[in-house]
Short mmCIF file of C-alpha atoms in Angstrom, two decimals:
data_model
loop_
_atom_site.label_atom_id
_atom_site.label_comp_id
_atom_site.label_asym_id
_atom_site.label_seq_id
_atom_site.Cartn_x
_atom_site.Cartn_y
_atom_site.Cartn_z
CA UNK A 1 0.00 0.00 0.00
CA UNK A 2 1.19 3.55 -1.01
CA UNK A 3 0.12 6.92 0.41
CA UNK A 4 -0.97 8.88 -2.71
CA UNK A 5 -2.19 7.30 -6.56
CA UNK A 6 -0.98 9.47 -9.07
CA UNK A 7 -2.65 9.46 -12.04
CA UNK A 8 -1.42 11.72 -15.28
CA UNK A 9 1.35 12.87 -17.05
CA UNK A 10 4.93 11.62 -15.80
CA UNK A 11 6.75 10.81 -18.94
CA UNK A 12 7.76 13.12 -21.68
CA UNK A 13 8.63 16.89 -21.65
CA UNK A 14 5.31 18.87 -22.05
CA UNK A 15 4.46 20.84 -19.07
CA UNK A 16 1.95 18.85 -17.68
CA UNK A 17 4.48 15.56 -17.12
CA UNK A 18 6.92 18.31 -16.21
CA UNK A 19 4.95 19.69 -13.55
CA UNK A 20 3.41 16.88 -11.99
CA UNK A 21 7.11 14.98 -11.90
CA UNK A 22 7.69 17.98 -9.95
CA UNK A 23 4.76 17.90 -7.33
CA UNK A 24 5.42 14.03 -7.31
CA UNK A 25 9.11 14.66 -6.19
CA UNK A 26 7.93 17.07 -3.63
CA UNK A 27 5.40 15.13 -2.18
CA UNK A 28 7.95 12.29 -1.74
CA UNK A 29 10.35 14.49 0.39
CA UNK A 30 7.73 15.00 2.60
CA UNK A 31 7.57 11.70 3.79
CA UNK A 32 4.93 9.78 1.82
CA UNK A 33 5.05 7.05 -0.68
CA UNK A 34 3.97 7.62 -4.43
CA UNK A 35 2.43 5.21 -7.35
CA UNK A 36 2.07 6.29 -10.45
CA UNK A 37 1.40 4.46 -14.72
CA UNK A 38 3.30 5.44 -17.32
CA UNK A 39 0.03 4.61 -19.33
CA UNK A 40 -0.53 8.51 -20.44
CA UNK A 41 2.55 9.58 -21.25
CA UNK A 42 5.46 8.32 -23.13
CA UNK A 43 9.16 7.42 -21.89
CA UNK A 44 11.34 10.68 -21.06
CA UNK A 45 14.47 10.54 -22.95
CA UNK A 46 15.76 13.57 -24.25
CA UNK A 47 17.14 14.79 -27.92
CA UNK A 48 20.41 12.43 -28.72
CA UNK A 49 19.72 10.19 -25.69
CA UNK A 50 22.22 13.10 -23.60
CA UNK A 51 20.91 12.60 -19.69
CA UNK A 52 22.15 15.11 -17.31
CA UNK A 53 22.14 14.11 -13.10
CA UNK A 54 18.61 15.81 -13.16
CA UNK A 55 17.09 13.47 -15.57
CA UNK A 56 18.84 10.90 -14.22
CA UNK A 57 16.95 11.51 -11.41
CA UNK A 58 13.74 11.35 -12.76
CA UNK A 59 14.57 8.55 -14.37
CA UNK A 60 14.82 6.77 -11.20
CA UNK A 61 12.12 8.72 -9.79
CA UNK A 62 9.43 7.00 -12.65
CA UNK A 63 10.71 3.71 -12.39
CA UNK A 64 10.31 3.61 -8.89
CA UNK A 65 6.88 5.46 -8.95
CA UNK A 66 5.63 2.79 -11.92
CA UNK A 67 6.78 -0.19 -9.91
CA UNK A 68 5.11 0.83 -6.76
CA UNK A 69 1.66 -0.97 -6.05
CA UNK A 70 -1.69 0.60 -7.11
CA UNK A 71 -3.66 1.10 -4.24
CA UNK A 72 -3.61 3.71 -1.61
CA UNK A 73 -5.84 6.15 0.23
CA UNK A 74 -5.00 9.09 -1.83
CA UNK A 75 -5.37 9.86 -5.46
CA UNK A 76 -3.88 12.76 -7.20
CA UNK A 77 -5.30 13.25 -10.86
CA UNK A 78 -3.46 15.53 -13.34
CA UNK A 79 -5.03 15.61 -16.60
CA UNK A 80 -6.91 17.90 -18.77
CA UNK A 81 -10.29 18.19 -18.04
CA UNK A 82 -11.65 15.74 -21.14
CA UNK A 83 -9.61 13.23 -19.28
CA UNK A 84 -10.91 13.13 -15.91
CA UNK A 85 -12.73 10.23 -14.78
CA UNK A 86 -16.54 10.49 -15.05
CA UNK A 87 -17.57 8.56 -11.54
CA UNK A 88 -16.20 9.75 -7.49
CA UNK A 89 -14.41 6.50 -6.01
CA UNK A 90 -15.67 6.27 -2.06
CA UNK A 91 -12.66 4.13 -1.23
CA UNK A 92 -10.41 7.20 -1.72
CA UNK A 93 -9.60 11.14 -0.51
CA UNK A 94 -9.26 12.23 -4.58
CA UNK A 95 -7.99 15.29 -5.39
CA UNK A 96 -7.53 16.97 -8.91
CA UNK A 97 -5.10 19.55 -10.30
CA UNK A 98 -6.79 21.36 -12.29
CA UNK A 99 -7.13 24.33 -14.73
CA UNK A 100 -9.38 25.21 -17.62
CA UNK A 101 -7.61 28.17 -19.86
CA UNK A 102 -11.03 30.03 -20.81
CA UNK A 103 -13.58 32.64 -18.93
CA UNK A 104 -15.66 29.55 -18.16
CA UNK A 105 -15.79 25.38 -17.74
CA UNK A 106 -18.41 23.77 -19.92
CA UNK A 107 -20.99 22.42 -17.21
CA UNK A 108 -19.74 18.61 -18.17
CA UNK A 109 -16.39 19.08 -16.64
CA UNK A 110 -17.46 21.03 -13.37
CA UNK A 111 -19.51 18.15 -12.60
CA UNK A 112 -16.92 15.80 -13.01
CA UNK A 113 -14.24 17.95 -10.77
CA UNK A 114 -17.39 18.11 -8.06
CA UNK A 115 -17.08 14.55 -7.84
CA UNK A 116 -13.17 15.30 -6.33
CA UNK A 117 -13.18 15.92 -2.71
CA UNK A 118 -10.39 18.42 -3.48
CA UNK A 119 -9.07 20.85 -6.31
CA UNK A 120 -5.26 22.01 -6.62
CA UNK A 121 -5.69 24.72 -8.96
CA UNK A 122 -2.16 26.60 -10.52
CA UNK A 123 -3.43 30.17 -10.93
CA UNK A 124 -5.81 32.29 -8.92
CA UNK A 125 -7.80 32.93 -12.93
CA UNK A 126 -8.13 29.22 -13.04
CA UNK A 127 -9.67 28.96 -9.92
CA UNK A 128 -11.99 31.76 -10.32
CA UNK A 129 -12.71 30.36 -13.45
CA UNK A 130 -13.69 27.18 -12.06
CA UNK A 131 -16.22 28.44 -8.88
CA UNK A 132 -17.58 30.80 -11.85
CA UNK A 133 -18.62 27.86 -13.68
CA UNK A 134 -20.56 25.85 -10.85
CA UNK A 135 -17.62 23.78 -9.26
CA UNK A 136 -18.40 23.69 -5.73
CA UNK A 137 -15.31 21.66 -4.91
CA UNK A 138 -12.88 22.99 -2.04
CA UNK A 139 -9.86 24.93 -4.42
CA UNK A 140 -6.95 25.09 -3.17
CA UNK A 141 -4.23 27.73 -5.00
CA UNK A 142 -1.21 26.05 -5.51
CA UNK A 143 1.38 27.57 -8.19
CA UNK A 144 3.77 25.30 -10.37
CA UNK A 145 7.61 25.45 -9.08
CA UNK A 146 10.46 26.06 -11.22
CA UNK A 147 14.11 24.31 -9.75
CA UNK A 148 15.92 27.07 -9.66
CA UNK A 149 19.19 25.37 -9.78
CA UNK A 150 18.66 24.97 -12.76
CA UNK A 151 16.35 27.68 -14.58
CA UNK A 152 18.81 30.47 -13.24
CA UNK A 153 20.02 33.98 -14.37
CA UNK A 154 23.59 33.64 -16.49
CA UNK A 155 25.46 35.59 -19.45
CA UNK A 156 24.45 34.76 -22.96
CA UNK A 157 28.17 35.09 -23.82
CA UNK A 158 28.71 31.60 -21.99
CA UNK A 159 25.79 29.90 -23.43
CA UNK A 160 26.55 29.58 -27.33
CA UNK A 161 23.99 27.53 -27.97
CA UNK A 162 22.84 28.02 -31.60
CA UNK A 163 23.74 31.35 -31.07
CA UNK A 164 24.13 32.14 -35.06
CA UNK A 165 24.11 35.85 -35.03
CA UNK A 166 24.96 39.21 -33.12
CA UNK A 167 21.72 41.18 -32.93
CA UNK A 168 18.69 40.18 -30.93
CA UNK A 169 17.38 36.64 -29.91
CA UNK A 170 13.42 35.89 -29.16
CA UNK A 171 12.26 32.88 -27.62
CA UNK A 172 9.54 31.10 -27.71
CA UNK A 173 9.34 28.05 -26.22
CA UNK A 174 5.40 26.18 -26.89
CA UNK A 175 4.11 23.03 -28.02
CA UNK A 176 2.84 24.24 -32.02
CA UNK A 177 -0.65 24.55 -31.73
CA UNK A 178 -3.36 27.44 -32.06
CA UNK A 179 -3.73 28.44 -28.77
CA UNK A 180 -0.23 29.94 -28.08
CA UNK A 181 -0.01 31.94 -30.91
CA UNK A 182 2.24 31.29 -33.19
CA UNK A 183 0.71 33.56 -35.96
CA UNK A 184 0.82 36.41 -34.00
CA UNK A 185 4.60 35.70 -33.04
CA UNK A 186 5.77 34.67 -36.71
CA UNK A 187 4.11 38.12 -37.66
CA UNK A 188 5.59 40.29 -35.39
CA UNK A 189 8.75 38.84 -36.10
CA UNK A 190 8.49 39.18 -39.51
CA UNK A 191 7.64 43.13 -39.41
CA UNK A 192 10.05 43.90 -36.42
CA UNK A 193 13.09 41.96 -36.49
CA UNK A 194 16.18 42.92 -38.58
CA UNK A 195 18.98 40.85 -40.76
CA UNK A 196 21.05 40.66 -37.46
CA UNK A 197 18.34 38.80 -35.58
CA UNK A 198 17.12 35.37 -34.94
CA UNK A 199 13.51 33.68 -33.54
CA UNK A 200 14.47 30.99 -31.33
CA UNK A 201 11.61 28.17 -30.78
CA UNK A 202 11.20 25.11 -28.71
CA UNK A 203 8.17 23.27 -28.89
CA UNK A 204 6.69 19.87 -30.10
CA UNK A 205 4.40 18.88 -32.81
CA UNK A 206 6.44 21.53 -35.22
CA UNK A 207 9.39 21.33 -37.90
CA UNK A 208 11.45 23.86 -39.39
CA UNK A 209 9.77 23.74 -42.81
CA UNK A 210 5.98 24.69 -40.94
CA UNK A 211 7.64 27.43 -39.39
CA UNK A 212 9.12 29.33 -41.86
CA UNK A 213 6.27 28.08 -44.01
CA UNK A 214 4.13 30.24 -42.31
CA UNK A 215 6.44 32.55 -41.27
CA UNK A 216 6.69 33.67 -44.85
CA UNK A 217 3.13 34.15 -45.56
CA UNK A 218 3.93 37.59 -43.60
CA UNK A 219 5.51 40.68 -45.19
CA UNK A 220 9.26 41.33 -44.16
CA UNK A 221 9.62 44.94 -43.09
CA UNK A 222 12.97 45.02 -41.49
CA UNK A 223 14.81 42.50 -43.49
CA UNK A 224 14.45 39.33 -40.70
CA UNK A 225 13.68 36.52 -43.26
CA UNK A 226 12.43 33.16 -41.96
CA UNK A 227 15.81 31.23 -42.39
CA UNK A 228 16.64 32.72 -39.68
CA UNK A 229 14.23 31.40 -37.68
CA UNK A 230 16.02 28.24 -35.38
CA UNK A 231 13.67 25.44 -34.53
CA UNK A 232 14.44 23.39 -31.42
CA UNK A 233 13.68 20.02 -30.12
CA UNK A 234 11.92 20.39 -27.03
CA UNK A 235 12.63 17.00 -26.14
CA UNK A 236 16.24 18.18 -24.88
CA UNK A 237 18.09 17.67 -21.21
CA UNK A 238 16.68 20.02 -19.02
CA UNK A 239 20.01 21.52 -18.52
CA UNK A 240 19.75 22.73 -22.21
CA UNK A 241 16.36 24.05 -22.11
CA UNK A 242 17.60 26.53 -19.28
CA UNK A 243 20.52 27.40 -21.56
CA UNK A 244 18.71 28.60 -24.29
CA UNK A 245 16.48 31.07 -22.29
CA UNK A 246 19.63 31.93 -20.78
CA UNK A 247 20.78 32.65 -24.34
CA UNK A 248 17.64 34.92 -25.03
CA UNK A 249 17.04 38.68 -25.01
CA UNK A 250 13.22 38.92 -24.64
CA UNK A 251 10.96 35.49 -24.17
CA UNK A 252 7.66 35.76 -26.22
CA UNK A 253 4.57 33.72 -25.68
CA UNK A 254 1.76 35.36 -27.42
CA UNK A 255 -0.68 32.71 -26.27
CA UNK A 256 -4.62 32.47 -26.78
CA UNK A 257 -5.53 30.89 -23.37
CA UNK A 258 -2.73 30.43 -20.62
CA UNK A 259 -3.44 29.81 -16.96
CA UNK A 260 0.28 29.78 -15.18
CA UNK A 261 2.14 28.29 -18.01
CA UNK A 262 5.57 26.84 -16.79
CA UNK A 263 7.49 28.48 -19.36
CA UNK A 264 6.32 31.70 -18.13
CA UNK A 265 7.76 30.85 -14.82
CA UNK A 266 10.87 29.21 -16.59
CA UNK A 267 11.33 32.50 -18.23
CA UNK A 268 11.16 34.87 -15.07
CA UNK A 269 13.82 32.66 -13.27
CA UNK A 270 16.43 32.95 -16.10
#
């Protein structure tokens, strides 16, 4: 028997298996015991297979959580809110960590997070959201962490990574959807930015060719052209993730629908 089920996101890079690894870890150093299934996420192993000691760590951290039995008093869900389960479990305290990244919740998913005996929610919006939208549900605020041992102020001078030119570097760094804007950023950068300059973007579900395929349905006004636009894995080590917004002059996230986005946080401690 462990102390708490988790059940979500623990493998991969996006921010919701980053930020639950996180709250996982944390509720481990205080003394309880955690389960967890790698059956919604897939196994974290980084661009060119290069593991620093952090994700190392969490390496170890998953297997252990994965072998652990799957029973406890406690279950933690972490999922969006299509995902959650439709029917309250009496054999356990459940609480869900949750956020919605809209005015409102469609009534179908309040009533599934009133059948949770508790509600972490990441930002104060989400939360207000949430009660706005009928969930009667105790919410607690709890904001996501960022280590910051390793998402730390530095000089871009010692960080060359794909540093290609002298002028100024934007990042964005998104999974390539929609929601966070893209189009707005790829036209911006195509009206502001000059020769000397270069876009900078981490993010899944994206290639170089879609990026400066779109980016060049915008008019150049400064001479930036979208070759110089520098597409990143965002599958890498964690320690090269904080490197690159070390390597930044402004980060940009010109997103649709954000509650407290990680990268945001990522960002302000670099």
């Amino acid at each position: 028997l462990v102390d708490v089920v988790a059940i979500g996101f623990v493998d991969g890079s996006t921010g919701f298996a980053t930020a639950f690894r996180e709250i996982l870890q944390r509720i481990e150093s205080a003394g309880f015991s955690v389960s967890a299934s790698r059956s919604w996420g897939k196994t974290l192993s980084p661009a060119g297979g290069d593991l620093d000691d952090s994700a190392r760590n969490m390496q170890s951290c998953i297997a252990r959580w994965t072998a652990a039995p799957r029973s406890g008093p406690v279950e933690l869900v972490f999922l969006p809110l299509h995902r959650l389960p439709r029917h309250a479990r009496q054999d356990r305290y459940r609480i869900a960590i949750a956020e919605f990244e809209a005015q409102d919740v469609p009534s179908a998913y309040a009533t599934r997070l009133n059948a949770f005996d508790e509600i972490w929610s990441p930002s104060e919006a989400g939360a207000e959201a949430l009660q706005r939208s009928g969930v009667t549900t105790a919410i607690r605020w709890m904001p996501h962490g960022v280590d910051t041992d390793v998402f730390l102020p530095g000089s871009r001078d010692e960080e060359s990574l794909w540093i290609t030119t002298t002028g100024l570097r934007v990042l964005t760094v998104a999974i390539f959807e929609p929601r966070k804007g893209y189009d707005v950023l790829l036209r911006a950068a195509m009206s502001s930015l000059g020769p000397d300059d270069d876009l900078l973007l981490a993010g899944h579900r994206t290639t170089p060719g879609r990026i400066r395929e779109l980016a060049a349905t915008f008019p150049s006004k400064r001479g930036f052209t979208p070759e110089q636009i520098i597409v990143a894995p965002l599958e890498l080590p964690r320690r090269d993730i904080a490197r690159l917004y070390r390597t930044a002059d402004v980060f940009a996230l010109p997103t649709r629908g954000e509650g407290d986005g990680l990268p945001l946080r990522e960002a302000l401690a670099s």
